[in-house]
């Protein structure tokens, strides 16, 4: 394998370059993933603009991504080269006081791939094995890259308690709004109203099940 790879590197707020950097070497508990697909999130824009207080530069962004395992660390079990996988970008240590009382969102050792650690806008990414999930056979990498935003939306639908017969209003028909419109219909909502100033986004929402 070539030991250099191309990556999008944000050098400082509002300035990035496509650079050649070293391919990361996976540690004992990591897998090395060759990137196949990556999504662009609204938070990537905030990171680029310097509006995310967690980010430190230079940084390789990208936290919605999928790929193929090309190498595994010596302590990794359950993965092998050739596996199609998707990345859970949020690492929680599991051992701090907040993780121990089931509040991992406050983890004292949290980091996010593409937010505090190098992410998916590169040819390769080294990821802790517990943050890697195998893609079911036949699922395209492009769909795999959408697992993280869909998971966020599913969590929102669960928190909202959407049930059969509910009337749901979604403000904004960007990527997340479009996913939510489909999920709340699947949850049994009888009407789904989507508000957006752009007619092409409203048309897409209607095509995807908004009423």
PDB file of N, CA, C and O in Angstrom, residues 8-18 40-63 114-116 121:
ATOM      1  N   UNK A   8      -8.755  15.835   2.580  1.00  0.00           N
ATOM      2  CA  UNK A   8      -9.195  17.215   2.724  1.00  0.00           C
ATOM      3  C   UNK A   8      -8.824  17.656   4.137  1.00  0.00           C
ATOM      4  O   UNK A   8      -9.300  17.073   5.114  1.00  0.00           O
ATOM      5  N   UNK A   9      -7.972  18.654   4.243  1.00  0.00           N
ATOM      6  CA  UNK A   9      -7.484  19.109   5.543  1.00  0.00           C
ATOM      7  C   UNK A   9      -7.923  20.556   5.756  1.00  0.00           C
ATOM      8  O   UNK A   9      -7.575  21.446   4.969  1.00  0.00           O
ATOM      9  N   UNK A  10      -8.714  20.783   6.814  1.00  0.00           N
ATOM     10  CA  UNK A  10      -9.035  22.159   7.206  1.00  0.00           C
ATOM     11  C   UNK A  10      -7.855  22.668   8.029  1.00  0.00           C
ATOM     12  O   UNK A  10      -7.576  22.170   9.114  1.00  0.00           O
ATOM     13  N   UNK A  11      -7.149  23.634   7.494  1.00  0.00           N
ATOM     14  CA  UNK A  11      -5.940  24.137   8.137  1.00  0.00           C
ATOM     15  C   UNK A  11      -6.259  25.123   9.250  1.00  0.00           C
ATOM     16  O   UNK A  11      -5.578  25.177  10.280  1.00  0.00           O
ATOM     17  N   UNK A  12      -7.290  25.900   9.032  1.00  0.00           N
ATOM     18  CA  UNK A  12      -7.780  26.890   9.981  1.00  0.00           C
ATOM     19  C   UNK A  12      -9.168  27.279   9.513  1.00  0.00           C
ATOM     20  O   UNK A  12      -9.569  26.926   8.392  1.00  0.00           O
ATOM     21  N   UNK A  13      -9.955  27.958  10.346  1.00  0.00           N
ATOM     22  CA  UNK A  13     -11.294  28.327   9.895  1.00  0.00           C
ATOM     23  C   UNK A  13     -11.285  29.024   8.539  1.00  0.00           C
ATOM     24  O   UNK A  13     -10.485  29.912   8.292  1.00  0.00           O
ATOM     25  N   UNK A  14     -12.139  28.516   7.650  1.00  0.00           N
ATOM     26  CA  UNK A  14     -12.350  29.063   6.301  1.00  0.00           C
ATOM     27  C   UNK A  14     -11.205  28.792   5.334  1.00  0.00           C
ATOM     28  O   UNK A  14     -11.127  29.408   4.276  1.00  0.00           O
ATOM     29  N   UNK A  15     -10.308  27.860   5.683  1.00  0.00           N
ATOM     30  CA  UNK A  15      -9.224  27.535   4.748  1.00  0.00           C
ATOM     31  C   UNK A  15      -8.929  26.048   4.789  1.00  0.00           C
ATOM     32  O   UNK A  15      -8.618  25.503   5.857  1.00  0.00           O
ATOM     33  N   UNK A  16      -9.070  25.404   3.635  1.00  0.00           N
ATOM     34  CA  UNK A  16      -8.742  23.984   3.542  1.00  0.00           C
ATOM     35  C   UNK A  16      -7.910  23.725   2.292  1.00  0.00           C
ATOM     36  O   UNK A  16      -7.872  24.541   1.369  1.00  0.00           O
ATOM     37  N   UNK A  17      -7.246  22.587   2.280  1.00  0.00           N
ATOM     38  CA  UNK A  17      -6.477  22.144   1.124  1.00  0.00           C
ATOM     39  C   UNK A  17      -6.647  20.640   0.950  1.00  0.00           C
ATOM     40  O   UNK A  17      -6.884  19.924   1.924  1.00  0.00           O
ATOM     41  N   UNK A  18      -6.524  20.189  -0.297  1.00  0.00           N
ATOM     42  CA  UNK A  18      -6.404  18.759  -0.562  1.00  0.00           C
ATOM     43  C   UNK A  18      -4.920  18.454  -0.522  1.00  0.00           C
ATOM     44  O   UNK A  18      -4.149  18.954  -1.344  1.00  0.00           O
ATOM     45  N   UNK A  40     -21.877  14.844   3.569  1.00  0.00           N
ATOM     46  CA  UNK A  40     -21.537  16.180   4.057  1.00  0.00           C
ATOM     47  C   UNK A  40     -22.666  16.638   4.978  1.00  0.00           C
ATOM     48  O   UNK A  40     -23.821  16.729   4.554  1.00  0.00           O
ATOM     49  N   UNK A  41     -22.339  16.909   6.227  1.00  0.00           N
ATOM     50  CA  UNK A  41     -23.310  17.305   7.240  1.00  0.00           C
ATOM     51  C   UNK A  41     -23.255  18.816   7.450  1.00  0.00           C
ATOM     52  O   UNK A  41     -22.232  19.458   7.205  1.00  0.00           O
ATOM     53  N   UNK A  42     -24.351  19.369   7.942  1.00  0.00           N
ATOM     54  CA  UNK A  42     -24.353  20.790   8.270  1.00  0.00           C
ATOM     55  C   UNK A  42     -23.291  21.144   9.288  1.00  0.00           C
ATOM     56  O   UNK A  42     -22.723  22.242   9.269  1.00  0.00           O
ATOM     57  N   UNK A  43     -22.978  20.204  10.191  1.00  0.00           N
ATOM     58  CA  UNK A  43     -21.940  20.476  11.188  1.00  0.00           C
ATOM     59  C   UNK A  43     -20.555  20.561  10.552  1.00  0.00           C
ATOM     60  O   UNK A  43     -19.660  21.220  11.099  1.00  0.00           O
ATOM     61  N   UNK A  44     -20.371  19.932   9.381  1.00  0.00           N
ATOM     62  CA  UNK A  44     -19.098  20.092   8.674  1.00  0.00           C
ATOM     63  C   UNK A  44     -18.903  21.549   8.267  1.00  0.00           C
ATOM     64  O   UNK A  44     -17.781  22.072   8.279  1.00  0.00           O
ATOM     65  N   UNK A  45     -19.989  22.214   7.898  1.00  0.00           N
ATOM     66  CA  UNK A  45     -19.913  23.633   7.557  1.00  0.00           C
ATOM     67  C   UNK A  45     -19.511  24.446   8.786  1.00  0.00           C
ATOM     68  O   UNK A  45     -18.669  25.352   8.702  1.00  0.00           O
ATOM     69  N   UNK A  46     -20.092  24.121   9.950  1.00  0.00           N
ATOM     70  CA  UNK A  46     -19.739  24.837  11.177  1.00  0.00           C
ATOM     71  C   UNK A  46     -18.264  24.632  11.520  1.00  0.00           C
ATOM     72  O   UNK A  46     -17.580  25.566  11.970  1.00  0.00           O
ATOM     73  N   UNK A  47     -17.769  23.404  11.314  1.00  0.00           N
ATOM     74  CA  UNK A  47     -16.356  23.129  11.576  1.00  0.00           C
ATOM     75  C   UNK A  47     -15.481  23.945  10.623  1.00  0.00           C
ATOM     76  O   UNK A  47     -14.479  24.541  11.035  1.00  0.00           O
ATOM     77  N   UNK A  48     -15.865  23.989   9.341  1.00  0.00           N
ATOM     78  CA  UNK A  48     -15.102  24.754   8.362  1.00  0.00           C
ATOM     79  C   UNK A  48     -15.065  26.240   8.729  1.00  0.00           C
ATOM     80  O   UNK A  48     -14.046  26.912   8.574  1.00  0.00           O
ATOM     81  N   UNK A  49     -16.172  26.741   9.243  1.00  0.00           N
ATOM     82  CA  UNK A  49     -16.257  28.167   9.589  1.00  0.00           C
ATOM     83  C   UNK A  49     -15.641  28.478  10.954  1.00  0.00           C
ATOM     84  O   UNK A  49     -15.571  29.653  11.341  1.00  0.00           O
ATOM     85  N   UNK A  50     -15.206  27.453  11.675  1.00  0.00           N
ATOM     86  CA  UNK A  50     -14.614  27.672  12.988  1.00  0.00           C
ATOM     87  C   UNK A  50     -15.632  27.854  14.084  1.00  0.00           C
ATOM     88  O   UNK A  50     -15.314  28.419  15.148  1.00  0.00           O
ATOM     89  N   UNK A  51     -16.846  27.347  13.883  1.00  0.00           N
ATOM     90  CA  UNK A  51     -17.928  27.564  14.832  1.00  0.00           C
ATOM     91  C   UNK A  51     -18.156  26.385  15.771  1.00  0.00           C
ATOM     92  O   UNK A  51     -19.084  26.416  16.583  1.00  0.00           O
ATOM     93  N   UNK A  52     -17.341  25.336  15.661  1.00  0.00           N
ATOM     94  CA  UNK A  52     -17.479  24.190  16.562  1.00  0.00           C
ATOM     95  C   UNK A  52     -16.374  24.259  17.608  1.00  0.00           C
ATOM     96  O   UNK A  52     -15.199  24.075  17.290  1.00  0.00           O
ATOM     97  N   UNK A  53     -16.703  24.494  18.871  1.00  0.00           N
ATOM     98  CA  UNK A  53     -15.662  24.674  19.890  1.00  0.00           C
ATOM     99  C   UNK A  53     -14.869  23.409  20.188  1.00  0.00           C
ATOM    100  O   UNK A  53     -13.802  23.482  20.796  1.00  0.00           O
ATOM    101  N   UNK A  54     -15.368  22.254  19.751  1.00  0.00           N
ATOM    102  CA  UNK A  54     -14.664  20.997  20.019  1.00  0.00           C
ATOM    103  C   UNK A  54     -13.511  20.752  19.044  1.00  0.00           C
ATOM    104  O   UNK A  54     -12.620  19.963  19.336  1.00  0.00           O
ATOM    105  N   UNK A  55     -13.552  21.396  17.894  1.00  0.00           N
ATOM    106  CA  UNK A  55     -12.597  21.080  16.832  1.00  0.00           C
ATOM    107  C   UNK A  55     -11.269  21.799  17.020  1.00  0.00           C
ATOM    108  O   UNK A  55     -11.225  22.940  17.475  1.00  0.00           O
ATOM    109  N   UNK A  56     -10.205  21.078  16.678  1.00  0.00           N
ATOM    110  CA  UNK A  56      -8.863  21.636  16.694  1.00  0.00           C
ATOM    111  C   UNK A  56      -8.246  21.434  15.308  1.00  0.00           C
ATOM    112  O   UNK A  56      -8.415  20.385  14.697  1.00  0.00           O
ATOM    113  N   UNK A  57      -7.543  22.428  14.825  1.00  0.00           N
ATOM    114  CA  UNK A  57      -7.001  22.404  13.468  1.00  0.00           C
ATOM    115  C   UNK A  57      -5.493  22.218  13.508  1.00  0.00           C
ATOM    116  O   UNK A  57      -4.856  22.620  14.484  1.00  0.00           O
ATOM    117  N   UNK A  58      -4.908  21.610  12.481  1.00  0.00           N
ATOM    118  CA  UNK A  58      -5.534  21.099  11.258  1.00  0.00           C
ATOM    119  C   UNK A  58      -6.380  19.856  11.538  1.00  0.00           C
ATOM    120  O   UNK A  58      -6.085  19.097  12.468  1.00  0.00           O
ATOM    121  N   UNK A  59      -7.406  19.655  10.726  1.00  0.00           N
ATOM    122  CA  UNK A  59      -8.365  18.571  10.949  1.00  0.00           C
ATOM    123  C   UNK A  59      -8.855  18.014   9.627  1.00  0.00           C
ATOM    124  O   UNK A  59      -9.177  18.766   8.706  1.00  0.00           O
ATOM    125  N   UNK A  60      -8.938  16.688   9.550  1.00  0.00           N
ATOM    126  CA  UNK A  60      -9.603  16.020   8.433  1.00  0.00           C
ATOM    127  C   UNK A  60     -11.052  15.809   8.864  1.00  0.00           C
ATOM    128  O   UNK A  60     -11.323  15.049   9.790  1.00  0.00           O
ATOM    129  N   UNK A  61     -12.012  16.515   8.247  1.00  0.00           N
ATOM    130  CA  UNK A  61     -13.406  16.396   8.671  1.00  0.00           C
ATOM    131  C   UNK A  61     -14.077  15.156   8.085  1.00  0.00           C
ATOM    132  O   UNK A  61     -13.443  14.328   7.427  1.00  0.00           O
ATOM    133  N   UNK A  62     -15.384  15.074   8.304  1.00  0.00           N
ATOM    134  CA  UNK A  62     -16.178  13.978   7.755  1.00  0.00           C
ATOM    135  C   UNK A  62     -16.522  12.941   8.801  1.00  0.00           C
ATOM    136  O   UNK A  62     -15.632  12.230   9.283  1.00  0.00           O
ATOM    137  N   UNK A  63     -17.804  12.846   9.175  1.00  0.00           N
ATOM    138  CA  UNK A  63     -18.199  11.865  10.197  1.00  0.00           C
ATOM    139  C   UNK A  63     -19.334  10.954   9.738  1.00  0.00           C
ATOM    140  O   UNK A  63     -19.838  10.149  10.503  1.00  0.00           O
ATOM    141  N   UNK A 114     -13.773  13.127  12.668  1.00  0.00           N
ATOM    142  CA  UNK A 114     -14.148  14.244  11.827  1.00  0.00           C
ATOM    143  C   UNK A 114     -14.459  15.509  12.601  1.00  0.00           C
ATOM    144  O   UNK A 114     -14.724  16.547  12.006  1.00  0.00           O
ATOM    145  N   UNK A 115     -14.414  15.421  13.939  1.00  0.00           N
ATOM    146  CA  UNK A 115     -14.670  16.582  14.794  1.00  0.00           C
ATOM    147  C   UNK A 115     -13.445  16.882  15.654  1.00  0.00           C
ATOM    148  O   UNK A 115     -12.958  18.005  15.694  1.00  0.00           O
ATOM    149  N   UNK A 116     -12.927  15.842  16.336  1.00  0.00           N
ATOM    150  CA  UNK A 116     -11.693  15.995  17.111  1.00  0.00           C
ATOM    151  C   UNK A 116     -10.586  15.080  16.606  1.00  0.00           C
ATOM    152  O   UNK A 116      -9.412  15.334  16.881  1.00  0.00           O
ATOM    153  N   UNK A 121     -13.062  12.376   5.244  1.00  0.00           N
ATOM    154  CA  UNK A 121     -12.739  13.051   3.991  1.00  0.00           C
ATOM    155  C   UNK A 121     -11.283  12.768   3.616  1.00  0.00           C
ATOM    156  O   UNK A 121     -10.467  13.676   3.425  1.00  0.00           O
TER     157      UNK A 121
END
